[in-house]
Tab-separated table of C-alpha atoms in Angstrom:
chain	number	residue	atom	x	y	z
A	1226	UNK	CA	81.038	126.716	43.904
A	1227	UNK	CA	83.541	125.052	46.335
A	1228	UNK	CA	85.503	126.533	49.245
A	1229	UNK	CA	88.587	125.234	51.104
A	1230	UNK	CA	88.030	125.239	54.803
A	1231	UNK	CA	89.562	124.002	58.052
A	1232	UNK	CA	87.380	121.442	59.883
A	1233	UNK	CA	86.946	124.027	62.660
A	1234	UNK	CA	84.960	126.230	60.226
A	1235	UNK	CA	82.123	123.743	60.057
A	1236	UNK	CA	80.801	124.587	63.598
A	1237	UNK	CA	78.743	127.711	62.925
A	1238	UNK	CA	81.290	129.837	64.927
A	1239	UNK	CA	81.129	132.995	62.742
A	1240	UNK	CA	78.880	135.718	61.387
A	1241	UNK	CA	77.309	136.577	57.945
A	1242	UNK	CA	75.178	138.946	56.160
A	1243	UNK	CA	72.785	138.257	53.168
A	1244	UNK	CA	72.564	141.332	50.785
A	1245	UNK	CA	70.124	142.060	47.983
A	1246	UNK	CA	72.430	142.409	44.812
A	1247	UNK	CA	70.860	144.859	42.376
A	1248	UNK	CA	71.920	145.970	38.828
A	1249	UNK	CA	72.775	149.305	40.723
A	1250	UNK	CA	75.090	147.280	43.326
A	1251	UNK	CA	74.581	145.736	46.700
A	1252	UNK	CA	71.405	147.361	48.395
A	1253	UNK	CA	71.944	148.812	51.789
A	1254	UNK	CA	75.492	147.721	51.802
A	1255	UNK	CA	76.703	150.184	54.618
A	1256	UNK	CA	73.923	148.885	56.990
A	1257	UNK	CA	74.734	145.404	56.453
A	1258	UNK	CA	78.397	145.973	57.104
A	1259	UNK	CA	77.861	147.725	60.212
A	1260	UNK	CA	75.460	144.943	61.420
A	1261	UNK	CA	78.338	142.437	60.448
A	1262	UNK	CA	80.892	144.392	62.423
A	1263	UNK	CA	78.656	144.243	65.348
A	1264	UNK	CA	78.018	140.563	65.053
A	1265	UNK	CA	81.694	140.064	64.954
A	1266	UNK	CA	82.384	141.927	67.950
A	1267	UNK	CA	79.941	139.910	69.957
A	1268	UNK	CA	81.882	136.767	68.927
A	1269	UNK	CA	85.175	138.203	69.485
A	1270	UNK	CA	85.898	137.772	65.805
A	1271	UNK	CA	88.381	140.210	64.159
A	1272	UNK	CA	86.767	141.054	60.712
A	1273	UNK	CA	89.344	142.411	58.231
A	1274	UNK	CA	88.294	145.271	55.882
A	1275	UNK	CA	85.827	143.690	53.707
A	1276	UNK	CA	85.985	144.738	50.012
A	1277	UNK	CA	82.711	144.052	48.327
A	1278	UNK	CA	83.234	144.464	44.600
A	1279	UNK	CA	80.872	147.273	43.787
A	1280	UNK	CA	79.511	145.826	40.490
A	1281	UNK	CA	75.840	145.118	40.243
A	1282	UNK	CA	73.968	141.802	39.561
A	1283	UNK	CA	74.248	140.272	36.175
A	1284	UNK	CA	70.541	139.761	35.987
A	1285	UNK	CA	67.654	141.535	37.634
A	1286	UNK	CA	68.848	140.555	41.111
A	1287	UNK	CA	71.104	138.249	43.054
A	1288	UNK	CA	72.045	137.289	46.669
A	1289	UNK	CA	75.449	138.506	47.772
A	1290	UNK	CA	76.637	136.817	50.973
A	1291	UNK	CA	79.456	137.753	53.302
A	1292	UNK	CA	80.592	134.914	55.289
A	1293	UNK	CA	83.123	135.318	58.144
A	1294	UNK	CA	84.420	132.393	60.395
A	1295	UNK	CA	87.041	132.607	62.988
A	1296	UNK	CA	89.470	131.946	60.527
A	1297	UNK	CA	88.674	133.388	57.042
A	1298	UNK	CA	85.957	135.500	55.278
A	1299	UNK	CA	84.466	135.009	51.917
A	1300	UNK	CA	82.030	136.749	49.505
A	1301	UNK	CA	79.648	134.783	47.477
A	1302	UNK	CA	77.109	135.623	44.824
A	1303	UNK	CA	74.313	133.161	44.070
A	1304	UNK	CA	70.962	133.266	42.245
A	1305	UNK	CA	67.892	134.126	44.363
A	1306	UNK	CA	65.857	130.858	44.869
A	1307	UNK	CA	62.528	130.976	42.844
A	1308	UNK	CA	60.624	130.073	46.134
A	1309	UNK	CA	61.853	133.378	47.677
A	1310	UNK	CA	60.768	135.466	44.674
A	1311	UNK	CA	57.299	133.624	44.769
A	1312	UNK	CA	57.050	134.399	48.492
A	1313	UNK	CA	57.608	138.058	47.774
A	1314	UNK	CA	55.092	138.099	44.880
A	1315	UNK	CA	52.369	135.945	46.494
A	1316	UNK	CA	52.832	136.248	50.219
A	1317	UNK	CA	53.457	133.664	52.912
A	1318	UNK	CA	51.278	131.592	55.272
A	1319	UNK	CA	52.828	131.772	58.778
A	1320	UNK	CA	52.285	129.868	62.041
A	1321	UNK	CA	53.197	131.407	65.377
A	1322	UNK	CA	55.182	129.252	67.968
A	1323	UNK	CA	57.114	129.857	71.166
A	1324	UNK	CA	60.634	130.734	71.239
A	1325	UNK	CA	61.044	129.423	74.795
A	1326	UNK	CA	62.410	132.746	76.122
A	1327	UNK	CA	60.749	135.603	78.302
A	1328	UNK	CA	61.153	139.277	77.338
A	1329	UNK	CA	64.758	140.053	78.691
A	1330	UNK	CA	65.259	136.406	79.562
A	1331	UNK	CA	68.023	135.834	77.154
A	1332	UNK	CA	71.204	135.121	79.061
A	1333	UNK	CA	74.288	137.325	79.101
A	1334	UNK	CA	76.652	135.047	77.364
A	1335	UNK	CA	74.276	134.611	74.545
A	1336	UNK	CA	74.583	135.922	71.037
A	1337	UNK	CA	71.046	137.253	70.318
A	1338	UNK	CA	72.417	140.435	68.859
A	1339	UNK	CA	74.685	138.710	66.540
A	1340	UNK	CA	73.807	137.040	63.123
A	1341	UNK	CA	75.749	134.043	63.430
A	1342	UNK	CA	76.398	131.035	61.238
A	1343	UNK	CA	74.775	128.623	63.653
A	1344	UNK	CA	71.584	128.422	61.854
A	1345	UNK	CA	70.539	124.801	62.534
A	1346	UNK	CA	67.524	126.115	64.709
A	1347	UNK	CA	66.416	128.700	62.141
A	1348	UNK	CA	66.294	126.091	59.375
A	1349	UNK	CA	64.547	123.555	61.926
A	1350	UNK	CA	61.929	126.120	62.897
A	1351	UNK	CA	60.981	126.721	59.193
A	1352	UNK	CA	60.960	122.910	58.489
A	1353	UNK	CA	58.525	122.546	61.489
A	1354	UNK	CA	56.218	125.415	59.867
A	1355	UNK	CA	56.269	123.754	56.582
A	1356	UNK	CA	55.450	120.348	58.040
A	1357	UNK	CA	52.451	122.227	59.337
A	1358	UNK	CA	51.270	123.539	55.831
A	1359	UNK	CA	52.690	127.047	56.375
A	1360	UNK	CA	55.728	128.788	54.617
A	1361	UNK	CA	57.350	130.407	57.747
A	1362	UNK	CA	57.317	130.796	61.456
A	1363	UNK	CA	56.699	133.812	63.802
A	1364	UNK	CA	58.570	133.446	67.123
A	1365	UNK	CA	56.707	134.327	70.295
A	1366	UNK	CA	58.200	135.058	73.760
A	1367	UNK	CA	56.731	133.013	76.589
A	1368	UNK	CA	54.450	136.150	77.388
A	1369	UNK	CA	52.876	135.897	73.895
A	1370	UNK	CA	54.739	138.871	72.213
A	1371	UNK	CA	55.537	138.580	68.703
A	1372	UNK	CA	59.084	138.681	67.894
A	1373	UNK	CA	60.562	137.912	64.617
A	1374	UNK	CA	60.847	134.959	61.975
A	1375	UNK	CA	63.765	132.794	61.773
A	1376	UNK	CA	65.233	134.626	58.870
A	1377	UNK	CA	63.057	137.902	58.774
A	1378	UNK	CA	61.798	140.822	60.718
A	1379	UNK	CA	58.152	141.595	61.436
A	1380	UNK	CA	56.416	144.598	60.063
A	1381	UNK	CA	52.813	145.580	60.610
A	1382	UNK	CA	50.531	148.390	59.876
A	1383	UNK	CA	48.168	149.714	62.582
A	1384	UNK	CA	46.149	152.592	61.213
A	1385	UNK	CA	48.714	154.849	59.836
A	1386	UNK	CA	51.458	153.454	62.045
A	1387	UNK	CA	54.217	151.273	60.325
A	1388	UNK	CA	55.577	149.209	62.939
A	1389	UNK	CA	58.265	146.723	63.808
A	1390	UNK	CA	59.570	145.228	67.189
A	1391	UNK	CA	62.100	147.183	69.199
A	1392	UNK	CA	64.956	144.914	68.807
A	1393	UNK	CA	66.903	145.707	71.983
A	1394	UNK	CA	63.907	145.470	74.109
A	1395	UNK	CA	62.781	142.213	72.567
A	1396	UNK	CA	66.286	140.953	72.427
A	1397	UNK	CA	66.138	139.976	68.689
A	1398	UNK	CA	68.403	140.900	65.646
A	1399	UNK	CA	68.213	144.440	64.412
A	1400	UNK	CA	66.324	144.247	60.870
A	1401	UNK	CA	68.298	145.814	58.041
A	1402	UNK	CA	65.310	145.906	55.571
A	1403	UNK	CA	62.783	146.719	58.172
A	1404	UNK	CA	64.821	149.517	59.764
A	1405	UNK	CA	65.197	151.140	56.330
A	1406	UNK	CA	61.487	150.875	55.463
A	1407	UNK	CA	60.522	152.458	58.561
A	1408	UNK	CA	63.005	155.249	57.782
A	1409	UNK	CA	61.062	155.712	54.549
A	1410	UNK	CA	57.605	155.525	55.971
A	1411	UNK	CA	56.981	159.231	56.220
A	1412	UNK	CA	57.499	159.732	52.350
A	1413	UNK	CA	54.166	157.632	52.020
A	1414	UNK	CA	52.273	159.272	54.834
A	1415	UNK	CA	52.825	156.506	57.484
A	1416	UNK	CA	54.334	156.967	60.916
A	1417	UNK	CA	57.384	154.707	61.886
A	1418	UNK	CA	56.997	153.051	65.124
A	1419	UNK	CA	58.889	150.665	67.311
A	1420	UNK	CA	56.661	148.865	69.604
A	1421	UNK	CA	55.854	145.415	71.497
A	1422	UNK	CA	52.940	143.694	70.126
A	1423	UNK	CA	51.300	140.468	71.477
A	1424	UNK	CA	50.324	137.946	69.136
A	1425	UNK	CA	46.509	138.759	69.796
A	1426	UNK	CA	46.993	142.400	69.178
A	1427	UNK	CA	48.867	141.487	65.901
A	1428	UNK	CA	45.981	139.520	64.608
A	1429	UNK	CA	44.002	142.716	64.709
A	1430	UNK	CA	46.677	144.694	62.601
A	1431	UNK	CA	45.638	145.997	59.257
A	1432	UNK	CA	48.374	144.202	57.456
A	1433	UNK	CA	51.377	142.076	58.506
A	1434	UNK	CA	54.669	141.441	56.353
A	1435	UNK	CA	57.942	139.617	57.068
A	1436	UNK	CA	60.953	141.678	55.906
A	1437	UNK	CA	64.223	140.412	54.756
A	1438	UNK	CA	67.116	141.302	52.125
A	1439	UNK	CA	66.126	138.845	49.622
A	1440	UNK	CA	62.199	138.452	49.847
A	1441	UNK	CA	62.051	142.333	50.581
A	1442	UNK	CA	58.487	142.431	52.092
A	1443	UNK	CA	56.521	139.204	52.100
A	1444	UNK	CA	52.871	139.833	52.761
A	1445	UNK	CA	51.393	137.495	55.440
A	1446	UNK	CA	48.316	135.929	53.675
A	1447	UNK	CA	47.425	133.539	56.505
A	1448	UNK	CA	48.315	133.618	60.383
A	1449	UNK	CA	47.719	130.461	62.418
A	1450	UNK	CA	45.303	129.209	59.642
A	1451	UNK	CA	43.310	132.351	59.459
A	1452	UNK	CA	43.210	134.000	55.917
A	1453	UNK	CA	44.216	137.656	55.881
A	1454	UNK	CA	42.807	140.279	53.387
A	1455	UNK	CA	45.503	141.630	51.033
A	1456	UNK	CA	46.546	144.955	51.556
A	1457	UNK	CA	46.928	147.982	49.137
A	1458	UNK	CA	50.138	148.959	50.910
A	1459	UNK	CA	52.070	145.937	49.852
A	1460	UNK	CA	52.803	147.237	46.359
A	1461	UNK	CA	53.484	150.650	47.613
A	1462	UNK	CA	55.914	149.429	50.334
A	1463	UNK	CA	57.715	146.991	47.847
A	1464	UNK	CA	58.081	149.979	45.328
A	1465	UNK	CA	59.334	152.297	48.132
A	1466	UNK	CA	62.083	149.499	49.081
A	1467	UNK	CA	62.875	149.236	45.211
A	1468	UNK	CA	61.878	145.558	44.800
B	543	UNK	CA	94.087	119.824	57.178
B	544	UNK	CA	91.659	121.298	54.624
B	545	UNK	CA	88.352	120.224	53.442
B	546	UNK	CA	86.222	121.115	50.331
B	547	UNK	CA	83.072	122.300	51.199
B	548	UNK	CA	79.890	124.157	49.607
B	549	UNK	CA	79.132	127.600	51.160
B	550	UNK	CA	75.831	125.915	52.446
B	551	UNK	CA	77.909	123.749	54.659
B	552	UNK	CA	79.276	126.733	56.639
B	553	UNK	CA	75.840	127.499	58.312
B	554	UNK	CA	76.097	124.814	61.186
B	555	UNK	CA	73.136	122.895	59.685
B	556	UNK	CA	74.555	119.341	60.539
B	557	UNK	CA	75.389	117.064	63.472
B	558	UNK	CA	78.644	115.514	64.919
B	559	UNK	CA	80.323	113.458	67.501
B	560	UNK	CA	83.619	113.863	69.149
B	561	UNK	CA	85.004	110.349	70.141
B	562	UNK	CA	87.988	109.545	72.485
B	563	UNK	CA	90.499	107.500	70.094
B	564	UNK	CA	92.620	105.163	72.218
B	565	UNK	CA	95.431	102.674	71.170
B	566	UNK	CA	92.745	99.957	71.322
B	567	UNK	CA	90.377	101.918	69.077
B	568	UNK	CA	87.443	104.382	69.186
B	569	UNK	CA	86.089	104.542	72.902
B	570	UNK	CA	82.247	103.924	73.052
B	571	UNK	CA	81.833	103.982	69.301
B	572	UNK	CA	78.406	102.226	69.127
B	573	UNK	CA	77.078	104.708	71.693
B	574	UNK	CA	78.275	107.645	69.898
B	575	UNK	CA	77.045	106.329	66.367
B	576	UNK	CA	73.539	105.825	68.073
B	577	UNK	CA	73.549	109.378	69.200
B	578	UNK	CA	74.827	110.631	65.829
B	579	UNK	CA	71.912	108.840	64.012
B	580	UNK	CA	69.513	110.307	66.577
B	581	UNK	CA	70.787	113.878	65.962
B	582	UNK	CA	70.613	113.437	62.196
B	583	UNK	CA	67.057	112.196	62.297
B	584	UNK	CA	66.094	115.299	64.386
B	585	UNK	CA	67.505	117.537	61.573
B	586	UNK	CA	66.099	115.406	58.873
B	587	UNK	CA	69.581	114.593	57.619
B	588	UNK	CA	70.282	111.176	55.987
B	589	UNK	CA	73.479	109.809	57.348
B	590	UNK	CA	75.084	107.286	55.236
B	591	UNK	CA	76.569	104.168	56.655
B	592	UNK	CA	79.645	105.712	58.488
B	593	UNK	CA	82.817	103.727	58.414
B	594	UNK	CA	85.231	104.454	61.098
B	595	UNK	CA	88.571	102.941	60.540
B	596	UNK	CA	88.831	100.650	63.459
B	597	UNK	CA	92.585	101.469	64.089
B	598	UNK	CA	93.605	102.931	67.369
B	599	UNK	CA	95.432	106.131	68.125
B	600	UNK	CA	98.917	106.652	66.945
B	601	UNK	CA	100.131	108.150	70.426
B	602	UNK	CA	98.396	107.571	73.792
B	603	UNK	CA	95.108	109.291	72.768
B	604	UNK	CA	93.532	111.358	69.993
B	605	UNK	CA	90.334	113.113	69.173
B	606	UNK	CA	87.989	111.533	66.421
B	607	UNK	CA	85.409	113.504	65.085
B	608	UNK	CA	82.484	112.484	62.640
B	609	UNK	CA	80.959	115.631	61.000
B	610	UNK	CA	77.945	115.272	58.969
B	611	UNK	CA	76.325	118.311	57.126
B	612	UNK	CA	73.319	118.046	55.072
B	613	UNK	CA	75.656	117.440	52.023
B	614	UNK	CA	78.622	115.341	53.195
B	615	UNK	CA	80.079	113.660	55.988
B	616	UNK	CA	83.760	113.377	57.159
B	617	UNK	CA	85.751	111.752	59.748
B	618	UNK	CA	88.957	113.572	61.272
B	619	UNK	CA	91.667	112.770	63.650
B	620	UNK	CA	93.349	115.314	65.622
B	621	UNK	CA	95.513	115.858	68.781
B	622	UNK	CA	93.761	116.380	72.004
B	623	UNK	CA	94.546	120.030	73.140
B	624	UNK	CA	96.835	120.251	76.046
B	625	UNK	CA	94.303	122.475	77.781
B	626	UNK	CA	91.864	119.612	77.891
B	627	UNK	CA	94.398	117.126	79.173
B	628	UNK	CA	95.203	119.601	81.860
B	629	UNK	CA	91.538	120.009	82.826
B	630	UNK	CA	91.245	116.199	83.231
B	631	UNK	CA	94.378	116.285	85.401
B	632	UNK	CA	93.815	119.358	87.434
B	633	UNK	CA	90.152	119.977	87.369
B	634	UNK	CA	87.931	122.833	86.441
B	635	UNK	CA	86.645	126.159	87.882
B	636	UNK	CA	83.048	126.593	87.117
B	637	UNK	CA	80.591	129.339	87.004
B	638	UNK	CA	76.810	128.829	86.791
B	639	UNK	CA	74.686	131.023	84.572
B	640	UNK	CA	71.090	130.865	83.203
B	641	UNK	CA	70.262	129.173	79.844
B	642	UNK	CA	67.053	131.204	79.657
B	643	UNK	CA	64.607	128.161	79.527
B	644	UNK	CA	62.448	126.812	82.101
B	645	UNK	CA	62.178	123.035	82.610
B	646	UNK	CA	60.108	121.646	79.841
B	647	UNK	CA	60.167	125.173	78.028
B	648	UNK	CA	62.288	124.243	74.925
B	649	UNK	CA	59.966	124.697	71.962
B	650	UNK	CA	58.696	121.751	69.746
B	651	UNK	CA	60.748	122.852	66.781
B	652	UNK	CA	63.953	123.221	68.479
B	653	UNK	CA	66.900	120.717	68.369
B	654	UNK	CA	67.624	120.321	71.989
B	655	UNK	CA	68.104	116.578	71.708
B	656	UNK	CA	70.630	116.835	68.681
B	657	UNK	CA	74.292	117.445	68.852
B	658	UNK	CA	74.436	120.042	66.001
B	659	UNK	CA	77.191	121.824	64.283
B	660	UNK	CA	75.677	125.200	65.471
B	661	UNK	CA	77.917	125.751	68.161
B	662	UNK	CA	78.587	129.473	68.342
B	663	UNK	CA	76.585	129.883	71.639
B	664	UNK	CA	78.538	126.942	73.118
B	665	UNK	CA	81.794	128.643	72.416
B	666	UNK	CA	80.234	131.977	73.617
B	667	UNK	CA	79.202	130.558	76.895
B	668	UNK	CA	82.786	129.334	77.430
B	669	UNK	CA	84.307	132.498	76.425
B	670	UNK	CA	82.041	134.199	79.018
B	671	UNK	CA	83.025	131.860	81.833
B	672	UNK	CA	86.814	132.394	80.961
B	673	UNK	CA	86.426	136.146	80.956
B	674	UNK	CA	85.157	135.732	84.699
B	675	UNK	CA	88.093	133.739	85.819
B	676	UNK	CA	86.609	130.271	85.363
B	677	UNK	CA	87.391	127.510	83.006
B	678	UNK	CA	83.765	126.476	82.115
B	679	UNK	CA	80.209	127.254	82.704
B	680	UNK	CA	77.181	125.167	84.217
B	681	UNK	CA	73.785	126.050	82.546
B	682	UNK	CA	70.892	126.541	84.966
B	683	UNK	CA	67.110	126.517	83.921
B	684	UNK	CA	65.101	129.528	84.916
B	685	UNK	CA	63.900	127.647	88.268
B	686	UNK	CA	67.535	127.122	89.054
B	687	UNK	CA	68.016	123.484	88.223
B	688	UNK	CA	71.505	122.543	87.129
B	689	UNK	CA	71.568	121.134	83.559
B	690	UNK	CA	74.790	120.742	81.577
B	691	UNK	CA	77.890	122.561	80.556
B	692	UNK	CA	78.157	123.867	76.991
B	693	UNK	CA	80.346	120.700	75.865
B	694	UNK	CA	80.001	118.336	78.975
B	695	UNK	CA	77.388	116.580	81.190
B	696	UNK	CA	77.117	117.113	84.913
B	697	UNK	CA	77.995	114.225	87.256
B	698	UNK	CA	77.987	114.416	91.023
B	699	UNK	CA	78.142	112.350	94.192
B	700	UNK	CA	75.687	112.383	96.924
B	701	UNK	CA	76.540	109.827	99.513
B	702	UNK	CA	76.830	106.735	97.609
B	703	UNK	CA	74.739	107.801	94.749
B	704	UNK	CA	76.546	108.684	91.473
B	705	UNK	CA	74.139	111.145	89.709
B	706	UNK	CA	73.598	112.763	86.411
B	707	UNK	CA	70.670	114.787	85.187
B	708	UNK	CA	67.690	112.928	83.294
B	709	UNK	CA	68.176	114.254	79.760
B	710	UNK	CA	64.557	113.990	78.523
B	711	UNK	CA	63.053	115.743	81.589
B	712	UNK	CA	65.670	118.367	81.418
B	713	UNK	CA	65.416	118.642	77.646
B	714	UNK	CA	69.414	118.393	77.406
B	715	UNK	CA	71.729	116.222	75.068
B	716	UNK	CA	72.182	112.690	76.477
B	717	UNK	CA	75.703	112.398	77.741
B	718	UNK	CA	77.663	109.369	76.227
B	719	UNK	CA	80.538	109.473	78.708
B	720	UNK	CA	78.103	110.144	81.768
B	721	UNK	CA	75.766	107.407	80.654
B	722	UNK	CA	78.633	104.824	80.338
B	723	UNK	CA	80.104	106.089	83.897
B	724	UNK	CA	76.679	105.527	85.606
B	725	UNK	CA	76.435	101.982	84.091
B	726	UNK	CA	79.808	101.037	85.587
B	727	UNK	CA	79.011	102.656	88.930
B	728	UNK	CA	77.763	99.443	90.818
B	729	UNK	CA	81.105	97.881	90.306
B	730	UNK	CA	82.746	100.250	92.706
B	731	UNK	CA	79.743	100.233	95.101
B	732	UNK	CA	78.088	103.298	93.991
B	733	UNK	CA	74.281	103.425	92.945
B	734	UNK	CA	73.696	105.104	89.462
B	735	UNK	CA	70.897	107.785	89.759
B	736	UNK	CA	69.206	110.222	87.185
B	737	UNK	CA	67.696	113.102	89.239
B	738	UNK	CA	66.957	116.892	88.985
B	739	UNK	CA	69.391	118.970	91.257
B	740	UNK	CA	69.100	122.560	91.852
B	741	UNK	CA	72.427	124.615	92.044
B	742	UNK	CA	71.884	125.156	95.652
B	743	UNK	CA	71.385	121.274	96.319
B	744	UNK	CA	74.467	120.781	94.097
B	745	UNK	CA	76.619	123.055	96.109
B	746	UNK	CA	76.213	120.472	98.920
B	747	UNK	CA	77.231	117.513	96.858
B	748	UNK	CA	80.307	115.320	98.037
B	749	UNK	CA	81.922	115.939	94.645
B	750	UNK	CA	81.077	117.453	91.162
B	751	UNK	CA	82.518	116.579	87.805
B	752	UNK	CA	81.940	117.452	84.161
B	753	UNK	CA	82.133	114.338	81.725
B	754	UNK	CA	82.873	114.369	78.176
B	755	UNK	CA	84.689	112.399	75.582
B	756	UNK	CA	88.024	114.045	75.594
B	757	UNK	CA	88.309	115.411	78.967
B	758	UNK	CA	86.853	112.214	80.461
B	759	UNK	CA	85.922	113.479	83.892
B	760	UNK	CA	87.038	116.899	85.076
B	761	UNK	CA	86.671	117.508	88.858
B	762	UNK	CA	84.987	120.598	89.849
B	763	UNK	CA	87.620	122.343	92.090
B	764	UNK	CA	85.598	125.707	92.396
B	765	UNK	CA	81.807	126.413	91.871
B	766	UNK	CA	80.879	130.136	91.555
B	767	UNK	CA	84.199	131.238	93.168
B	768	UNK	CA	83.879	128.737	96.214
B	769	UNK	CA	86.725	126.190	96.284
B	770	UNK	CA	85.671	122.617	96.716
B	771	UNK	CA	87.732	119.686	98.393
B	772	UNK	CA	89.253	117.041	96.066
B	773	UNK	CA	87.535	113.671	96.070
B	774	UNK	CA	89.177	110.457	96.465
B	775	UNK	CA	86.639	109.106	93.813
B	776	UNK	CA	88.282	111.155	90.988
B	777	UNK	CA	90.986	108.675	90.220
B	778	UNK	CA	88.845	105.787	90.829
B	779	UNK	CA	86.172	106.890	88.302
B	780	UNK	CA	88.767	108.047	85.750
B	781	UNK	CA	90.331	104.517	85.943
B	782	UNK	CA	86.856	102.855	85.749
B	783	UNK	CA	86.481	104.842	82.457
B	784	UNK	CA	89.805	103.971	81.330
B	785	UNK	CA	91.485	107.495	81.194
């Protein structure tokens, strides 16, 4: 697939959403469109009314992307990489690393609440993790609070509390999949919680996952080189999300 | 001008250089190509041998850009925006604002030494400054050290010392124009210095400029709302650089 763009459009100055396209149609479309509108507002980009063809995936599942630069917008459909499906099925080995910011320390001009096209550092963070034998990276604040992964939200189980990080307090992107999962938690007897967690507290959690649109929920099988026991909740929560 | 790209190429995952194209040819081309190669290495991007047509600008001056994504590379030539020329001629009003990082605090996976295509936050920082009645922004570390502007290096005069910020210590991009200017300083009786400077020390400097390929050297006429006296050095240094 080839797009015609202006050279200006190669500078990451735009916003996007990645959406899980199912046979029944795009999953959580209204939530993704709402986040896209919020991101665009932070960048002063006018997003025209986006029409997403309501048809479902051709196969079992596909990746739907809405990409808005300052000049144009596009909707693409592509296969989900086999590696992403493997991580959903088999889990991920994660290393933690500093993000360089203190809690509340992101500056007023910065775009932390926007899902922007400026993804070079997100890709670099994952390459760095992979060079260290892991699959993904978990960003920490300078104080040691666990925040998010470069392309996923952090979700963990502490007793019967199903938790994620409060995005405004932590100055991270609101997670669409994680938010939906927490809203469904009571239906399986879990209590949804938004709370800050240090990396040391997280190591003691009953289970840890990374939540994102294409992986759905990837169980953390290893954190900083220490293996973690599988959780009976992984298939229950994946089923709850319809993956 | 329209480019054909893959959707992957819209995610800012690449590197670039902006070069001042003069009638005699691209200014400081070897230094820009060396920085491009360094940026590409940090992103694990293989940059093919880049051939820049050695012809000079059609008019007095133009902007030459080398843009390398993970899949392709392109060389574009475009006019220099009138606003950029005005800032070179008339100077810039600057506001200072935190970058959110402490000195030495950028993480090991991050791309601070690379000039990447992920420029959304650089553009956002300038929009933020403009919304506050300034032309540009000067980034500060959490300790209050002045670092760089979103698209320019900081240069200042303290007595007969012509100074810029040491890029490795400050974890900022090495400035091509600023580096060249300092190498020429002795020819006009100034001493080149690389030193850290706090924003309070900087306020006491004899003159402050922002250095970049297209603006050349833009005199700071106002810092955080406080007007600054013109310097007799501005035309001398612009002449030294050939602008």
